[in-house]
Coordinates of C-alpha atoms in Angstrom, one line a residue:
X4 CA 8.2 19.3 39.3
X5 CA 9.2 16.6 41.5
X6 CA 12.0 13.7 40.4
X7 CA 8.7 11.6 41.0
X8 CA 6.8 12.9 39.0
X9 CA 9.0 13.6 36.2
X10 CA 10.0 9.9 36.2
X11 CA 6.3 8.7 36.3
X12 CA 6.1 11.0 33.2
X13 CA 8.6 9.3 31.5
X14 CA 7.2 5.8 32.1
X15 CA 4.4 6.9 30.8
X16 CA 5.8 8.1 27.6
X17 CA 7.8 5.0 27.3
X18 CA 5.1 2.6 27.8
X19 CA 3.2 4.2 25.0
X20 CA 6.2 3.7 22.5
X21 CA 6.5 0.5 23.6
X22 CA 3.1 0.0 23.1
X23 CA 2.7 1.2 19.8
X24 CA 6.0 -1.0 19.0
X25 CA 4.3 -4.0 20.0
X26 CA 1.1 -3.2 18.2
X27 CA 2.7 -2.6 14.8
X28 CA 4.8 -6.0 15.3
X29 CA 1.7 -7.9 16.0
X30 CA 0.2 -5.9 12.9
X31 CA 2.6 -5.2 10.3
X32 CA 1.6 -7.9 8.1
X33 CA -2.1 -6.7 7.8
X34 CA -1.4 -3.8 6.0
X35 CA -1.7 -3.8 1.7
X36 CA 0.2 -2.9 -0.8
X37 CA -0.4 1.0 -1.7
X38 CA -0.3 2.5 -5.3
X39 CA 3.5 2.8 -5.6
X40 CA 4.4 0.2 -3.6
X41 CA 6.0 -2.4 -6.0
X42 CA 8.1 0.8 -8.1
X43 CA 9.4 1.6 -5.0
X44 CA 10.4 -2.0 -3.8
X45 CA 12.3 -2.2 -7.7
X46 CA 14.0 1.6 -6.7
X47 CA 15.9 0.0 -3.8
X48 CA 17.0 -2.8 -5.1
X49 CA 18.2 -0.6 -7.9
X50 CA 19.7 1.2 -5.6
X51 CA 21.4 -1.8 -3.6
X52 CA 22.7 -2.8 -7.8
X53 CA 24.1 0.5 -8.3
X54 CA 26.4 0.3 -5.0
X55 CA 27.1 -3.2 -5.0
X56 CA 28.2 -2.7 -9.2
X57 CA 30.7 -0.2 -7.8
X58 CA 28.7 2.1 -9.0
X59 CA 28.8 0.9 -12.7
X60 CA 24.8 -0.3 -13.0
X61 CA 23.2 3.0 -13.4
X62 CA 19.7 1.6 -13.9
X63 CA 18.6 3.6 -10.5
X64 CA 19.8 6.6 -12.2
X65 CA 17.0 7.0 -14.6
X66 CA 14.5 5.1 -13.3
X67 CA 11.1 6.3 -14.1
X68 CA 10.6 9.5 -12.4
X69 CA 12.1 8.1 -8.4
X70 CA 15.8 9.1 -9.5
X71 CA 14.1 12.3 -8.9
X72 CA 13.4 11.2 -5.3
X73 CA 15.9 10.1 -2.7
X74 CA 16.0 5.9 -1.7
X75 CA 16.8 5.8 1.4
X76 CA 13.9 4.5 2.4
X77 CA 13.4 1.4 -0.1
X78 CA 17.4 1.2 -0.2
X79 CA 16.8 0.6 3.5
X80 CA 13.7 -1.9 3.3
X81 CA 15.1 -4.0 0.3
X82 CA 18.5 -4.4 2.1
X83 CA 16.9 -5.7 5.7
X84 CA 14.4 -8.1 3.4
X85 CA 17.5 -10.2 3.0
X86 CA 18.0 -10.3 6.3
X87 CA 14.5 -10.9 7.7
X88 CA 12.5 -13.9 7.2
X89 CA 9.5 -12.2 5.8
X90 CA 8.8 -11.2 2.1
X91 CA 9.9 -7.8 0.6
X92 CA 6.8 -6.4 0.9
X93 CA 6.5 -6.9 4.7
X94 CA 9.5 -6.2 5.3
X95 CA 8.6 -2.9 4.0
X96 CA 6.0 -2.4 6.3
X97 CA 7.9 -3.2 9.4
X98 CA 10.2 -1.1 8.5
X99 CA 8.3 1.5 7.9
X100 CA 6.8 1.1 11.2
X101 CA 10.0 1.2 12.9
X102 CA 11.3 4.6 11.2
X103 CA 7.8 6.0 12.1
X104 CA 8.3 4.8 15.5
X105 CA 11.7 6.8 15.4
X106 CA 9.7 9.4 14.8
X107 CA 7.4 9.4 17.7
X108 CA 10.8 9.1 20.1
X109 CA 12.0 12.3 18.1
X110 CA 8.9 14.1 18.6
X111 CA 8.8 13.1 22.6
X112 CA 12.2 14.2 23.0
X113 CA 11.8 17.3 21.4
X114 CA 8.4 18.5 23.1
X115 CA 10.2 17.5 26.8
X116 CA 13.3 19.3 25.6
X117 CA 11.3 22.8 25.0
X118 CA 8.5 22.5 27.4
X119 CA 9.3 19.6 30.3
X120 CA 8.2 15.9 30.7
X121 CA 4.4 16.7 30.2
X122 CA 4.3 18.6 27.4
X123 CA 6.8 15.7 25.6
X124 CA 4.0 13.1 27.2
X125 CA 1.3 15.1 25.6
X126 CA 3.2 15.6 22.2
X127 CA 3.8 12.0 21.9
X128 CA 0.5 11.0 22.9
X129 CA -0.7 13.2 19.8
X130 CA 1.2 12.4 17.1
X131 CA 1.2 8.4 18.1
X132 CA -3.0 9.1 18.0
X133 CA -3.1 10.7 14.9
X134 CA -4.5 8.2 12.4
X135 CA -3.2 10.1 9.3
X136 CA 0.6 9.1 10.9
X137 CA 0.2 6.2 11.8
X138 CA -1.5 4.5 8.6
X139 CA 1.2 6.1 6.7
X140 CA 4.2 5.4 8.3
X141 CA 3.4 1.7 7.5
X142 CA 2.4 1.9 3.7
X143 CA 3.9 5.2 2.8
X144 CA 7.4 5.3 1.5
X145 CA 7.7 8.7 0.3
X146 CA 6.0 10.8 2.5
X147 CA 6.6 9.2 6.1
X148 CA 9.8 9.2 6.2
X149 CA 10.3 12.8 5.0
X150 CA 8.1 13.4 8.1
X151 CA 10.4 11.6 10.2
X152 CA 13.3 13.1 9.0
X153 CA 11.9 16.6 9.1
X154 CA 11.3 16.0 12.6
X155 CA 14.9 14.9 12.7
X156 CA 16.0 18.3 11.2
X157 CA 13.4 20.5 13.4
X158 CA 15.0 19.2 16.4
X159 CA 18.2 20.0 15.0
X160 CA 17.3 23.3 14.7
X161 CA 15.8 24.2 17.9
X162 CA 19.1 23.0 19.4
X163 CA 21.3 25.4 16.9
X164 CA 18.8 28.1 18.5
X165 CA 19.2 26.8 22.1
X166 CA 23.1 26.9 21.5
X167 CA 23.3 30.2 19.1
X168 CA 25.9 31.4 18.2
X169 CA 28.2 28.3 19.4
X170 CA 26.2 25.1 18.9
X171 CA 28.1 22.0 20.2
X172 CA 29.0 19.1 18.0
X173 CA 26.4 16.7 19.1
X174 CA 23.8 19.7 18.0
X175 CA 26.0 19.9 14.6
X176 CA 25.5 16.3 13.8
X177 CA 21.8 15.8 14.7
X178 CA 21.5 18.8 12.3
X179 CA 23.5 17.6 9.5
X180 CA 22.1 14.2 9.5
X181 CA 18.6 15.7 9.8
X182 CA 19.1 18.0 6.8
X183 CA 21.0 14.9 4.6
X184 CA 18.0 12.7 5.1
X185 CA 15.8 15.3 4.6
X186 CA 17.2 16.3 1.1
X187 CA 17.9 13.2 0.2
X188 CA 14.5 11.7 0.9
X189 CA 12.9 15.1 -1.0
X190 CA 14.5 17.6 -2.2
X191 CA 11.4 20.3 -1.2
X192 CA 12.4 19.7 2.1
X193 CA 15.3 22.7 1.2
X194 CA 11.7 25.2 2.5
X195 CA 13.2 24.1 6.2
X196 CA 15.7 27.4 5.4
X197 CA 12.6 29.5 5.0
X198 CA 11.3 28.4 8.9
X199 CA 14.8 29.6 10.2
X200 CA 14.7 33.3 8.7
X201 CA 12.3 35.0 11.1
X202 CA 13.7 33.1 14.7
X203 CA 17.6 34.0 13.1
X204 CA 16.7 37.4 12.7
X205 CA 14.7 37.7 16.5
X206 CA 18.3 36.4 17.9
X207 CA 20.6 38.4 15.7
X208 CA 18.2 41.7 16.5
X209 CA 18.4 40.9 20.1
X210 CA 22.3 40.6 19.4
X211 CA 22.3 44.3 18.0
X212 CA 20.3 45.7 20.4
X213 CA 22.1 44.5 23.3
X214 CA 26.0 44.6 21.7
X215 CA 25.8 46.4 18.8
X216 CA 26.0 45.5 15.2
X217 CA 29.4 44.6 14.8
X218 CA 29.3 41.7 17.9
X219 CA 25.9 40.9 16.3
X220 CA 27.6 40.2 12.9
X221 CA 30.6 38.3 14.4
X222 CA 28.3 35.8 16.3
X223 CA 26.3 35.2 13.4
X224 CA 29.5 34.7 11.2
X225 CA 30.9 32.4 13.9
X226 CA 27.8 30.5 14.2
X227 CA 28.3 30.3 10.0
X228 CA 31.7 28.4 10.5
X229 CA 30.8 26.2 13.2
X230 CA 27.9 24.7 11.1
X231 CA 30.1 24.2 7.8
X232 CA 30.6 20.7 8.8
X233 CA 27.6 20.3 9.5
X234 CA 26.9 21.1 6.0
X235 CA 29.4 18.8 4.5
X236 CA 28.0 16.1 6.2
X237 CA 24.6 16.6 5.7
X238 CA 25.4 16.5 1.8
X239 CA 27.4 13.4 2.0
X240 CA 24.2 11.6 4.0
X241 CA 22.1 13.5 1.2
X242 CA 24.7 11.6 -1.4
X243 CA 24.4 8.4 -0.3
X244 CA 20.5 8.2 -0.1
X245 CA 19.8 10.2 -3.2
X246 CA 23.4 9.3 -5.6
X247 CA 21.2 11.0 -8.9
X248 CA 21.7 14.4 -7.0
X249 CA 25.4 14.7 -7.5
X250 CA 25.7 12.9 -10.7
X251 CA 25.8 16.4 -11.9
X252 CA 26.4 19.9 -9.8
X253 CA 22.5 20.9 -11.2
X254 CA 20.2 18.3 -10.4
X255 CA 18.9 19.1 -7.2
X256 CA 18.4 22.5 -9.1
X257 CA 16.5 20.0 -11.4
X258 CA 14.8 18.3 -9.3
X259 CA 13.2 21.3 -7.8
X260 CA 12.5 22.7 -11.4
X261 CA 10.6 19.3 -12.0
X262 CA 8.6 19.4 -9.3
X263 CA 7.3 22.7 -9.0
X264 CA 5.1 21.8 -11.9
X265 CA 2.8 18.8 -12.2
X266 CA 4.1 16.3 -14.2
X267 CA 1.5 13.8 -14.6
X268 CA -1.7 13.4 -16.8
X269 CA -4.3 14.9 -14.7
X270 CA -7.1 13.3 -13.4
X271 CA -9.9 14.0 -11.0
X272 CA -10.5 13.8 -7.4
X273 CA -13.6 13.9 -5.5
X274 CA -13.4 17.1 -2.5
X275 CA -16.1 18.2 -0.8
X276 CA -18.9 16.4 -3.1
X277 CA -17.6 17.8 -6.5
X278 CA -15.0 16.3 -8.9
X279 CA -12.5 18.5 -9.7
X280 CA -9.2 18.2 -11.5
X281 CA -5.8 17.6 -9.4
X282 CA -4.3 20.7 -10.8
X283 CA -7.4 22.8 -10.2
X284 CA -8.3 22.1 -6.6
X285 CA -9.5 25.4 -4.3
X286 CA -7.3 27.4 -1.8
X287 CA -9.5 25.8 0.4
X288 CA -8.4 22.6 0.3
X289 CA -5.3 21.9 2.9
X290 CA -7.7 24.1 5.6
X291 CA -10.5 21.8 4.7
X292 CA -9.1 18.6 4.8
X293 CA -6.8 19.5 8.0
X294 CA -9.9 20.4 9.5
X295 CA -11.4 17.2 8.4
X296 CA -8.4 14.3 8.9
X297 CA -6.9 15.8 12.2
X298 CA -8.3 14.1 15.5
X299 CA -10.4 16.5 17.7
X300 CA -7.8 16.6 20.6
X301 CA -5.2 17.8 17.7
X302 CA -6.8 20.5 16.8
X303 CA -8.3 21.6 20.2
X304 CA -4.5 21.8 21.6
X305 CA -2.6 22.4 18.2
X306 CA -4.5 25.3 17.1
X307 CA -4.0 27.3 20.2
X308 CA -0.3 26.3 20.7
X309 CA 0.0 27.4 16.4
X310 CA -1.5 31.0 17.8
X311 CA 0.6 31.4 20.8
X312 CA 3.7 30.5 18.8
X313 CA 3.2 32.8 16.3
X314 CA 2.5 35.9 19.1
X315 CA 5.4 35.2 21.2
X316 CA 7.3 37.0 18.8
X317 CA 6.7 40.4 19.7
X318 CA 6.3 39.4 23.5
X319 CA 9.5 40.9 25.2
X320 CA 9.3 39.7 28.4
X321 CA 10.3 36.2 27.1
X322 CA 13.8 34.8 26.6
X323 CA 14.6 35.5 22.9
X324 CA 15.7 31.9 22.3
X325 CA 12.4 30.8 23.6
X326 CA 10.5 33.1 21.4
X327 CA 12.6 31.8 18.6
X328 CA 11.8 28.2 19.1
X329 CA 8.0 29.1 19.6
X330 CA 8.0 30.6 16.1
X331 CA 10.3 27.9 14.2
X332 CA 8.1 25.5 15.5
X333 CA 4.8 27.8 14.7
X334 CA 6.7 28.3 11.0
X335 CA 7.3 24.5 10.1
X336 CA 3.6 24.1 10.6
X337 CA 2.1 27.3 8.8
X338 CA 4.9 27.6 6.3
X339 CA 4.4 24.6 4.0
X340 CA 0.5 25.4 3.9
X341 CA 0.6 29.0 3.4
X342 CA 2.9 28.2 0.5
X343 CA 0.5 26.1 -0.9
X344 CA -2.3 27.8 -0.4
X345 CA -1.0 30.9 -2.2
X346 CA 0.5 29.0 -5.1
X347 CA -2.0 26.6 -5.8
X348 CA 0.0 23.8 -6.9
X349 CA -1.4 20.2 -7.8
X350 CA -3.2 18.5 -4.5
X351 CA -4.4 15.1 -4.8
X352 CA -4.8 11.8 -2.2
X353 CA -6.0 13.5 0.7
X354 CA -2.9 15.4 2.5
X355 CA -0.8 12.4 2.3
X356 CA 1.9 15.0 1.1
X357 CA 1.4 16.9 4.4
X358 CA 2.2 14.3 7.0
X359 CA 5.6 16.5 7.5
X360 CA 4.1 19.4 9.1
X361 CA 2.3 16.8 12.1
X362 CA 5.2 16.9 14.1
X363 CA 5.6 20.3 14.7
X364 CA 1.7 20.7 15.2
X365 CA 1.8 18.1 17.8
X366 CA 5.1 19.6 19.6
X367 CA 3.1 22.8 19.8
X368 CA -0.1 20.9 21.2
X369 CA 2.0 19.2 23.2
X370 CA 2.9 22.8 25.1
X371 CA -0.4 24.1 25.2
X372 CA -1.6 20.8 26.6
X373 CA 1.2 21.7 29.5
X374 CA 0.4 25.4 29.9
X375 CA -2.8 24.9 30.3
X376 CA -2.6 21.9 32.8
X377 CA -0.2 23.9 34.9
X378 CA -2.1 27.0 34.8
X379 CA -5.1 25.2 36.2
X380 CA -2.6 23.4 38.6
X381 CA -2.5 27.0 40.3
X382 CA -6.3 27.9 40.7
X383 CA -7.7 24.1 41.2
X384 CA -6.4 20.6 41.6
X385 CA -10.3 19.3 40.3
X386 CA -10.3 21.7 37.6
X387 CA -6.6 20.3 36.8
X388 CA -8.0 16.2 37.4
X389 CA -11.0 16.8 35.0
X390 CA -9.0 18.6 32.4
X391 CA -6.0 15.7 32.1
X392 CA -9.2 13.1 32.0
X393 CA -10.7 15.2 29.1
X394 CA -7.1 14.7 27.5
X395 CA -7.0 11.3 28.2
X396 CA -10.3 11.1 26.4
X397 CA -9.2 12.9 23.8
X398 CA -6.6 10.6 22.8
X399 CA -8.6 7.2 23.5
X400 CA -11.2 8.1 21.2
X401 CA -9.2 8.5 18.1
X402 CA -7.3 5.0 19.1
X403 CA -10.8 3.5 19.3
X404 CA -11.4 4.4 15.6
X405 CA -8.0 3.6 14.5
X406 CA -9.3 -0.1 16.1
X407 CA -12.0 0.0 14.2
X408 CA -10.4 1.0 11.1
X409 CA -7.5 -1.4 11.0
X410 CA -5.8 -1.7 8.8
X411 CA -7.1 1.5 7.2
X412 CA -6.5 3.9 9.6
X413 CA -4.7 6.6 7.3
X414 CA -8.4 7.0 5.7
X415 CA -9.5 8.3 8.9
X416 CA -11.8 11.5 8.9
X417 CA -13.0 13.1 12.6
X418 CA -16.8 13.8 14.1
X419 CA -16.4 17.3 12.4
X420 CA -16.6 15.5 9.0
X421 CA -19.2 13.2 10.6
X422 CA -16.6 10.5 10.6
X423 CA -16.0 7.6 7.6
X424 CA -20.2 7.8 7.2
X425 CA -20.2 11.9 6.3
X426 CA -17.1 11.8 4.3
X427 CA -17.7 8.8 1.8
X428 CA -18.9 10.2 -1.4
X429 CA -17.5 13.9 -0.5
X430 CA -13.9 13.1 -0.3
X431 CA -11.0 10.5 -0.8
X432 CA -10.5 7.3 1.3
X433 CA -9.1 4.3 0.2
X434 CA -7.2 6.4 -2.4
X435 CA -4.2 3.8 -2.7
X436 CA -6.1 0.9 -2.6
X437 CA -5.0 -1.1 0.6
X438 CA -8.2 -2.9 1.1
X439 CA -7.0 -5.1 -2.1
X440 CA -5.2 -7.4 -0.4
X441 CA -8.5 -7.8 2.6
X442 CA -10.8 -8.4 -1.0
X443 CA -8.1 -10.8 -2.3
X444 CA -7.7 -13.3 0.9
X445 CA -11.1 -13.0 1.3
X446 CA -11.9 -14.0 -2.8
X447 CA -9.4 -17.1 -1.9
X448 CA -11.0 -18.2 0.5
X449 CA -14.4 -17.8 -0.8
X450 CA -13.2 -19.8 -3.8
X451 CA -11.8 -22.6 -1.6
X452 CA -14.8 -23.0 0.8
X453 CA -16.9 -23.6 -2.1
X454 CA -14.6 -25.8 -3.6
X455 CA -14.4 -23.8 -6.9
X456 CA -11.6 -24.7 -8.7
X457 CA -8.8 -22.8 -11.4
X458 CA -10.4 -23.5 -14.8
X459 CA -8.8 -26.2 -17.0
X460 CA -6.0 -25.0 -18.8
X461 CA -6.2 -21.7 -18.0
X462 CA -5.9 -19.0 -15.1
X463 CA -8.5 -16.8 -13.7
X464 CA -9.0 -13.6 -15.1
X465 CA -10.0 -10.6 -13.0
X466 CA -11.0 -7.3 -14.1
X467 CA -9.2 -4.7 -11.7
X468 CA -10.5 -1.1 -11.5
X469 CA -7.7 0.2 -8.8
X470 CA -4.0 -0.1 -8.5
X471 CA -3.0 -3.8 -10.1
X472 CA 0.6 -4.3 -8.7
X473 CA -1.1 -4.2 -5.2
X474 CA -3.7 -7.0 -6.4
X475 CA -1.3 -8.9 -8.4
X476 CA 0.8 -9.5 -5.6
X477 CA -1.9 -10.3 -3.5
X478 CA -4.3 -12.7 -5.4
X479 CA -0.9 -14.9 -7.1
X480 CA 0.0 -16.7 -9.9
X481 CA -3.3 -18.1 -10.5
X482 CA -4.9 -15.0 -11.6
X483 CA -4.7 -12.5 -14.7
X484 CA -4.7 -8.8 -14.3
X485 CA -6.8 -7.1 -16.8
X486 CA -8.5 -3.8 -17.1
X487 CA -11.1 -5.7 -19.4
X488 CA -14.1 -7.0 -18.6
X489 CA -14.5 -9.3 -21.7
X490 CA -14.0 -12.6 -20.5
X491 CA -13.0 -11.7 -17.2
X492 CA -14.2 -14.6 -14.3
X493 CA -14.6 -12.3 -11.5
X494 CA -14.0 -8.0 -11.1
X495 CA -12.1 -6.6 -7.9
X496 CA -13.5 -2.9 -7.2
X497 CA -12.2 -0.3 -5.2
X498 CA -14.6 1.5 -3.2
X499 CA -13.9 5.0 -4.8
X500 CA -16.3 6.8 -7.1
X501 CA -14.9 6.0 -10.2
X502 CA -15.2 2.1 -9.7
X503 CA -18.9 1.4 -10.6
X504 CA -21.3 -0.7 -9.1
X505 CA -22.1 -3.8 -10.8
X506 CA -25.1 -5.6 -11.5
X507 CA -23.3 -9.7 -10.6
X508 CA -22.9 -11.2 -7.5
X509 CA -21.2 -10.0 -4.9
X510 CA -18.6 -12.6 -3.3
X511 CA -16.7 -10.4 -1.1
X512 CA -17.3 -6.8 0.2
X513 CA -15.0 -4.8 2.7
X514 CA -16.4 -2.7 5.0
X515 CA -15.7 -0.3 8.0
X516 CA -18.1 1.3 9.6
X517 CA -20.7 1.1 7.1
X518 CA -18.1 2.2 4.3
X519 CA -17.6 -0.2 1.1
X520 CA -13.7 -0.1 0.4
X521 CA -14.0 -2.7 -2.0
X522 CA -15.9 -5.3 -3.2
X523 CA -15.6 -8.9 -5.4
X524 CA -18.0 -9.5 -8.5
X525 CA -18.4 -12.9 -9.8
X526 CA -19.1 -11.6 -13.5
X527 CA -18.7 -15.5 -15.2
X528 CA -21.2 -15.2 -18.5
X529 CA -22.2 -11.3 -17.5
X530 CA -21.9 -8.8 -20.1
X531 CA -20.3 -5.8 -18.2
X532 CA -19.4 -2.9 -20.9
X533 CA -17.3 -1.0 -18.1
X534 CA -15.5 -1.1 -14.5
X535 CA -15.4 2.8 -14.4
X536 CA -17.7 5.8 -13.8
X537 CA -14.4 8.1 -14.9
X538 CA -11.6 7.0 -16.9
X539 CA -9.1 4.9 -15.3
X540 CA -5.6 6.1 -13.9
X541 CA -3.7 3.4 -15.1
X542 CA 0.3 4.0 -13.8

């Protein structure tokens, strides 16, 4: 490829990062609060106590159940809110933004690393298209950043491969800090070891074969030593984000004892028309749902690029580190959802607890994007025009939705599904309860264009069925959260099937594309016995 070319390339993939940069700072504010939101704003500033105590205010420590999780994340967010002139809570979603943004750059660099300037292009183009990322990296503070930094650690690792069995520092570091955040952000993140057993074994084979078994064993032992500080480091970053995890030599043994069994009340969710109970959700699940919440272009280009990772390994006529990159990458994908699959463990909100495996999936789509434009680039240059437009397509039509959806986009389902239309009533949206703060302004301003005003010597009362941190930050100091509709002035419904429909008037109801996500009763003198079709989940 030409120096042109390459550099056009580049500008391209820079304008898009710039471009989703500028979107989320333009857009950052619109986003709600999600479901944990307000815990996790308290964890940091825990967090930020227990460090600026000298360590002394333990509170973080034992802190609900998020001592079990790292902080980096709201350690981050709650220290820049007192730098920023915005309030904690959107400072948290620019932030968020920003380390999902990092994640995009990670993701380009690594697909141009293993495949050239148009399979990074492509890669990045995927990911930053992928509704299910990019509503979460604003709202989620759990889940996208242990996608970022397991794209942060992936990379890591393909370099460790590329450099086997003497990896240079700067491949050391990216690992180590890759692994720490990882960790420390989620301590299941340790199932990275498992992706490196089969592409360490395809290099040390090829070792054997071609020096012997003693060589073989002194590479790998030297390759050992070099990444002991790599090691060390990675569990001082891990330290630092996640201080609960060295409190005592066991808790990260702890920690993964806690969460390999679910440790909440269970409740159901609705999948594929049925209500069925969090712990008792099908094997097919994860397929159905990834099949479902991908964007068409994903899947066309991530499912063949998954395939041809995982049959490179036996293909002999390609360089054994390639083949071993191939099949890490085709590992961090399949991996995590094989696991699941076989073990069955608790699945609920959608396959928000999945976003970590998009990276890899897009790296790979990101090379079969390439291999196929450069095979066609042999046989026909109008075969090769009309298969980049389809591409471009591709990616437009899922950042037309995401338009549409805004600020929802992380409820996105594809035309498989038969978009937000075929998938309301079969399967989660709105799970966490974003559109809240929408209903609220909109319940404000309703209130103030018709000039009704607080009741004397009291506040309004508003029956919530749906997260209530979310809606009490949003509606304010003039309303009363209550899960009761006795007395209540007005009832705030999310758009899920166990918030009922109520017979009152309807002040204000959110919509996209011809989905409720919530609506606004005015319930004043109504007798309503309920706001629920289920019982509530009140945490």
């Amino acid at each position: 490829m030409s120096f042109s070319a390459t550099r056009a390339l580049d500008a391209a993939a820079w304008a898009i990062l710039l471009a989703v940069v500028l979107i989320a700072y333009l857009t950052f504010d619109d986003y709600g609060l999600g479901w944990d939101d307000y815990t996790h704003s308290q964890y940091g500033q825990l967090l930020l106590d227990y460090y600026a105590s000298g360590l002394t205010d333990t509170r973080a420590l034992s802190f609900v159940n998020l001592y079990m999780y790292g902080g980096g994340f709201d350690m981050l967010a709650a220290l820049i809110a007192k730098l920023l002139p915005y309030d904690l809570f959107e400072t948290r979603r620019l932030v968020g933004a920003a380390v999902g943004i990092i994640g995009l750059f990670v993701i380009w660099r690594l697909a141009r690393r293993i495949g050239g300037p148009v399979a990074g292009l492509i890669a990045l183009a995927l990911l930053a298209t992928t509704p299910l990322y990019y509503g979460h990296i604003f709202i989620n503070a759990k889940d996208a950043p242990f996608a970022v930094a397991m794209a942060v650690l992936l990379f890591g690792l393909v370099r460790l491969l590329e450099d086997y069995p003497k990896p240079r520092p700067v491949t050391v570091l990216i690992f180590a800090l890759g692994l720490g955040l990882t960790l420390g952000t989620r301590i299941m993140g340790g199932m990275a070891a498992l992706y490196m057993v089969l592409p360490m074994a395809l290099l040390i084979v090829h070792d054997m074969r071609a020096d012997g078994a003693k060589p073989a064993a002194v590479n790998f032992g030297a390759f050992l030593l070099r990444l002991l500080p790599g090691f060390l480091l990675a569990y001082a970053v891990m330290a630092v984000i996640w201080p609960w995890c060295i409190r005592e030599p066991l808790n990260p043994i702890r920690a993964v004892g806690y969460f390999s069994h679910f440790f909440e009340k269970p409740w159901k969710e609705m999948f594929d028309g049925q209500l069925i109970s969090v712990p008792d959700m099908p094997r097919s699940y994860l397929p159905t749902l990834f099949g479902l919440k991908l964007t068409e272009i994903l899947l066309l280009l991530g499912i063949p690029g998954l395939i041809a990772g995982i049959g490179l390994s036996v293909r002999h006529d390609i360089p054994v580190r390639r083949r071993a990159t191939m099949v890490l990458l085709a590992g961090a994908f399949a991996i995590p959802i094989g696991i699941t699959i076989i073990t069955r463990p608790a699945l609920y909100n959608g396959i928000r607890h999945f976003i970590f495996v998009l990276p890899p999936l897009t790296v790979l789509g990101g090379l079969a994007g390439a291999w196929l434009l450069h095979w066609l680039a042999e046989r026909s240059r109008l075969a090769t025009a009309v298969a980049a437009v389809v591409m471009v397509a591709g990616f437009a039509v899922p950042a037309v939705d995401m338009v549409g959806l805004h600020p929802y986009q992380y409820t996105h389902y594809n035309r498989v599904s038969g978009g937000m239309r075929g998938a309301n009533h079969h399967y989660m949206l709105d799970y966490w309860g974003l559109s809240f703060k929408e209903a609220a302004d909109q319940l404000l301003t309703v209130l103030e264009e018709k000039g009704i005003a607080t009741p004397e010597g009291r506040r309004w009362v508003i029956a919530v069925c749906g997260p209530h941190p979310p809606a009490e930050a949003e509606l304010g100091s003039d309303f009363v959260i209550t899960w009761n509709t006795k007395g209540a002035d007005f009832a705030l419904m999310l758009g899920e099937f166990y918030c009922a429909e109520l017979n009152a008037p309807e002040l204000v109801k959110i919509e996209r594309d011809g989905v409720v996500f919530a609506r606004v009763y005015d319930i004043r003198g109504r007798n309503i016995p309920s706001l629920f079709t289920e019982p509530p989940i009140t945490h």
